[in-house]
Coordinates of C-alpha atoms in Angstrom, one line a residue:
Chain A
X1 CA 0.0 0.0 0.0
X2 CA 3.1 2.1 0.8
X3 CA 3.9 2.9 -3.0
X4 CA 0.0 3.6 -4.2
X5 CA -1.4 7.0 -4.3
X6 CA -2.8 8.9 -1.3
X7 CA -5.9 11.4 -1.6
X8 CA -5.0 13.0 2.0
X9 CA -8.1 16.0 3.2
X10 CA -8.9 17.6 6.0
X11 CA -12.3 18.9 7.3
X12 CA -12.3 21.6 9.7
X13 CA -13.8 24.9 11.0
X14 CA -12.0 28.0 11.9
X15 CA -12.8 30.1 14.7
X16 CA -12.8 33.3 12.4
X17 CA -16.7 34.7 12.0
X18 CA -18.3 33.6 8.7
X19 CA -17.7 35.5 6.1
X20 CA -14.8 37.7 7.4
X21 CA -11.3 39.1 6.5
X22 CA -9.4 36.4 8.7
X23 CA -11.3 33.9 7.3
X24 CA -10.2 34.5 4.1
X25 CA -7.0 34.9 4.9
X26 CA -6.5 31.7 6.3
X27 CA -8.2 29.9 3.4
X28 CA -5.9 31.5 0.9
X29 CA -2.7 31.6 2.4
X30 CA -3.2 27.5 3.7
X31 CA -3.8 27.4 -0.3
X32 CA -0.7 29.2 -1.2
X33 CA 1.5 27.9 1.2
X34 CA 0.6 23.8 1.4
X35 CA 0.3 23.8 -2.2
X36 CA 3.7 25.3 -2.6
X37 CA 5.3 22.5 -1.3
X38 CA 6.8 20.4 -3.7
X39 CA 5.3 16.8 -3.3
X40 CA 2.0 18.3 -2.7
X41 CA -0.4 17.5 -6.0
X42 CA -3.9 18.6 -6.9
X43 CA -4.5 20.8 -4.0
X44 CA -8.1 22.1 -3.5
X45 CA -10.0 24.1 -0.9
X46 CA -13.9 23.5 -1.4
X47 CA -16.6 24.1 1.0
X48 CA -17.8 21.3 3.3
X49 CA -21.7 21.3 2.1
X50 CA -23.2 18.0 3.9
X51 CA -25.6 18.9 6.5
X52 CA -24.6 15.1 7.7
X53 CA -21.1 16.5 9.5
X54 CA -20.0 20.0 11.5
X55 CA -17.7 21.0 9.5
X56 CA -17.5 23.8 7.0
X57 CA -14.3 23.7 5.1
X58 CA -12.1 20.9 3.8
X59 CA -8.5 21.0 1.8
X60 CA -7.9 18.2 -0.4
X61 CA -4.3 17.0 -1.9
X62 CA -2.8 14.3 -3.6
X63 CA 0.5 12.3 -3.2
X64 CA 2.2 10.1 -5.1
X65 CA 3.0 7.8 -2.3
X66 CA 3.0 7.2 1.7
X67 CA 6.5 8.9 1.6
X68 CA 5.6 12.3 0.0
X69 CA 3.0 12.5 2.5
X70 CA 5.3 11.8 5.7
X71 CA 7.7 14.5 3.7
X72 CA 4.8 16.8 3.7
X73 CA 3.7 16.1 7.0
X74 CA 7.5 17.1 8.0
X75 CA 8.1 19.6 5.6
X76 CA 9.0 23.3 7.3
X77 CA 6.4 25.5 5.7
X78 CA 3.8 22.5 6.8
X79 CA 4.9 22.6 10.0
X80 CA 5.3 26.4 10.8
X81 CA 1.7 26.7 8.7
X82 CA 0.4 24.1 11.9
X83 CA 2.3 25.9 14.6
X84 CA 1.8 29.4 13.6
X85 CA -2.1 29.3 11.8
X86 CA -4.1 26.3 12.4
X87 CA -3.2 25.6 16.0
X88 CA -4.6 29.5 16.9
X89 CA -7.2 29.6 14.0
X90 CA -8.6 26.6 13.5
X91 CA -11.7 25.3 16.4
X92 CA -11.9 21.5 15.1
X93 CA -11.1 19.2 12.4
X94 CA -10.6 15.6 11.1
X95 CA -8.6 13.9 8.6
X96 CA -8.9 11.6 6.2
X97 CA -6.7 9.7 4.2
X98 CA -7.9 8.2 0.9
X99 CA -5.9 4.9 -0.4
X100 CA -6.7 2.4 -3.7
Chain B
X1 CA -23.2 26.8 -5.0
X2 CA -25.8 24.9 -6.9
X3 CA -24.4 24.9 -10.2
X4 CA -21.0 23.8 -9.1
X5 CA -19.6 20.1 -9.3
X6 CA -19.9 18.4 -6.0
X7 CA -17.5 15.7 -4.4
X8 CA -19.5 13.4 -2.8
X9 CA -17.9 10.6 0.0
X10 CA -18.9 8.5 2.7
X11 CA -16.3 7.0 4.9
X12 CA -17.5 3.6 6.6
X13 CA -17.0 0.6 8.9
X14 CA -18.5 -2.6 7.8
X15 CA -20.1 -5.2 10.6
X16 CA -18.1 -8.0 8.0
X17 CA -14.8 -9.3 9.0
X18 CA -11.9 -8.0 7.9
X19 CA -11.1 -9.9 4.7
X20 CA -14.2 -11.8 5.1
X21 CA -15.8 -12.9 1.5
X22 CA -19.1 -10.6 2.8
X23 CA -16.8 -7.7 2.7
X24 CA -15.5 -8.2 -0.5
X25 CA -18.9 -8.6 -1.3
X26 CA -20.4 -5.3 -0.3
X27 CA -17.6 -3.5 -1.5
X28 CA -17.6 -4.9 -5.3
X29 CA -21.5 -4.5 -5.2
X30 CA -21.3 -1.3 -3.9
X31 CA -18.8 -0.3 -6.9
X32 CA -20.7 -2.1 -9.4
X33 CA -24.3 -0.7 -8.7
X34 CA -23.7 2.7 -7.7
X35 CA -21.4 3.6 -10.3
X36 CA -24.0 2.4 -12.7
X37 CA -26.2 5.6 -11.5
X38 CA -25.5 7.3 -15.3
X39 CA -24.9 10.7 -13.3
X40 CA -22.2 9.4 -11.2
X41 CA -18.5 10.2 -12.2
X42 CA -15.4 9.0 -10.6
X43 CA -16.7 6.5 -8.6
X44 CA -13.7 5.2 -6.4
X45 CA -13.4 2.8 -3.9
X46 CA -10.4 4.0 -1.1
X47 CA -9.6 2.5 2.2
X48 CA -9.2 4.8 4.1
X49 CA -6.1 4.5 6.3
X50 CA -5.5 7.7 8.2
X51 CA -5.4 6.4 11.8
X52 CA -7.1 9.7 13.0
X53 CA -10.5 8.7 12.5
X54 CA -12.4 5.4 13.4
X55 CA -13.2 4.2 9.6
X56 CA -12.3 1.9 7.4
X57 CA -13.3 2.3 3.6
X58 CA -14.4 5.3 1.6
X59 CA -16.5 5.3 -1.3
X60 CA -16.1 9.2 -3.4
X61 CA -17.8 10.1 -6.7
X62 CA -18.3 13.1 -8.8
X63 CA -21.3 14.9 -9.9
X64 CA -22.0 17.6 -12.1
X65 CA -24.0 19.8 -10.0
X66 CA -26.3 19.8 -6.7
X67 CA -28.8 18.4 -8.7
X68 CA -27.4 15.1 -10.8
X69 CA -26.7 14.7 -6.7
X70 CA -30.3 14.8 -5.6
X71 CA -31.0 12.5 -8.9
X72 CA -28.3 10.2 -7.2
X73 CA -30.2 9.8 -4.0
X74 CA -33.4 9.2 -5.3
X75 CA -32.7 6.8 -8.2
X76 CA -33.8 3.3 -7.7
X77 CA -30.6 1.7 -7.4
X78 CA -29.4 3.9 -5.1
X79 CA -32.4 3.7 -2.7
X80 CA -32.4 -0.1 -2.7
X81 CA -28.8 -0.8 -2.3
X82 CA -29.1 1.5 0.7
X83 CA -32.2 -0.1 2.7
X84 CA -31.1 -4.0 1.2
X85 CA -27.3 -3.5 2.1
X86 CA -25.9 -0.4 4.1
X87 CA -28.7 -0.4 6.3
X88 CA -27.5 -4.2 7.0
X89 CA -24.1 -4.0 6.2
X90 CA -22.4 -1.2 7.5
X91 CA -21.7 -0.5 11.2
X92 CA -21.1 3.7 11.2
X93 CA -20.3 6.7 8.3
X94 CA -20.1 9.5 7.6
X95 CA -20.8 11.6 4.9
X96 CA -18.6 14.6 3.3
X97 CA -19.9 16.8 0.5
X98 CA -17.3 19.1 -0.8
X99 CA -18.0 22.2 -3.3
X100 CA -15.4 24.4 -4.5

């Protein structure tokens, strides 16, 4: 399974009003920062629209393996992007991780 | 919103046993049947292997819009497979709709 393609998303809200400046902001710069790394492929930021779940946002991203997606997981701009935005901005979230 | 295509998922544990010929069995039927809804793109089956949440297996398609979605849940197929096999079948889900 370790060399097949991962579909890797996460649902989540923020704690930013609806509709607001620092909402936004966080939307666009996760975009232009996680997509900026290299191994990340197919990066997309859609609205969570089921009335089934909480959540109201999800970014979705492919890989081309297990191994990109441990490099992105330990990538810098990934992990100042955690430390420095989504740990402050972000009130809940889960993750899935799509394999074939 | 309405207009745009829709990512539709539902992540899921099944009461089979893992590896069990019933699983193989729900999953295959669930491929064959569902993607033979003529609105339904993409169909994939995943597993889903992300050790953050509780479940096991994904099922994602596309659709063109909100509405080849609503066609989707109301088609025949669709509406029998879910009362003659999830409602049997499948221990917990949960459902993610994603719009960009």
């Amino acid at each position: 399974m370790a060399n097949k393609e991962m579909i890797h998303s996460v649902i989540f809200n923020l704690k930013h009003a609806k509709g607001s400046e620092e909402e936004t902001r966080f939307i666009e710069d996760g975009r232009s920062i996680l997509s900026s790394i290299p191994v990340v492929r197919d990066f997309k930021v859609y609205r969570q629209t089921s009335p089934k779940n909480e959540f109201a946002f999800g970014f979705s991203m492919a890989f081309d393996n297990a191994a990109d997606f441990e490099a992105y997981n330990a990538h810098p701009l990934h992990e100042k992007f955690v430390k420095e935005r989504w740990e402050s901005e972000v009130e809940n979230f889960l993750e899935i991780d799509y394999q074939e």
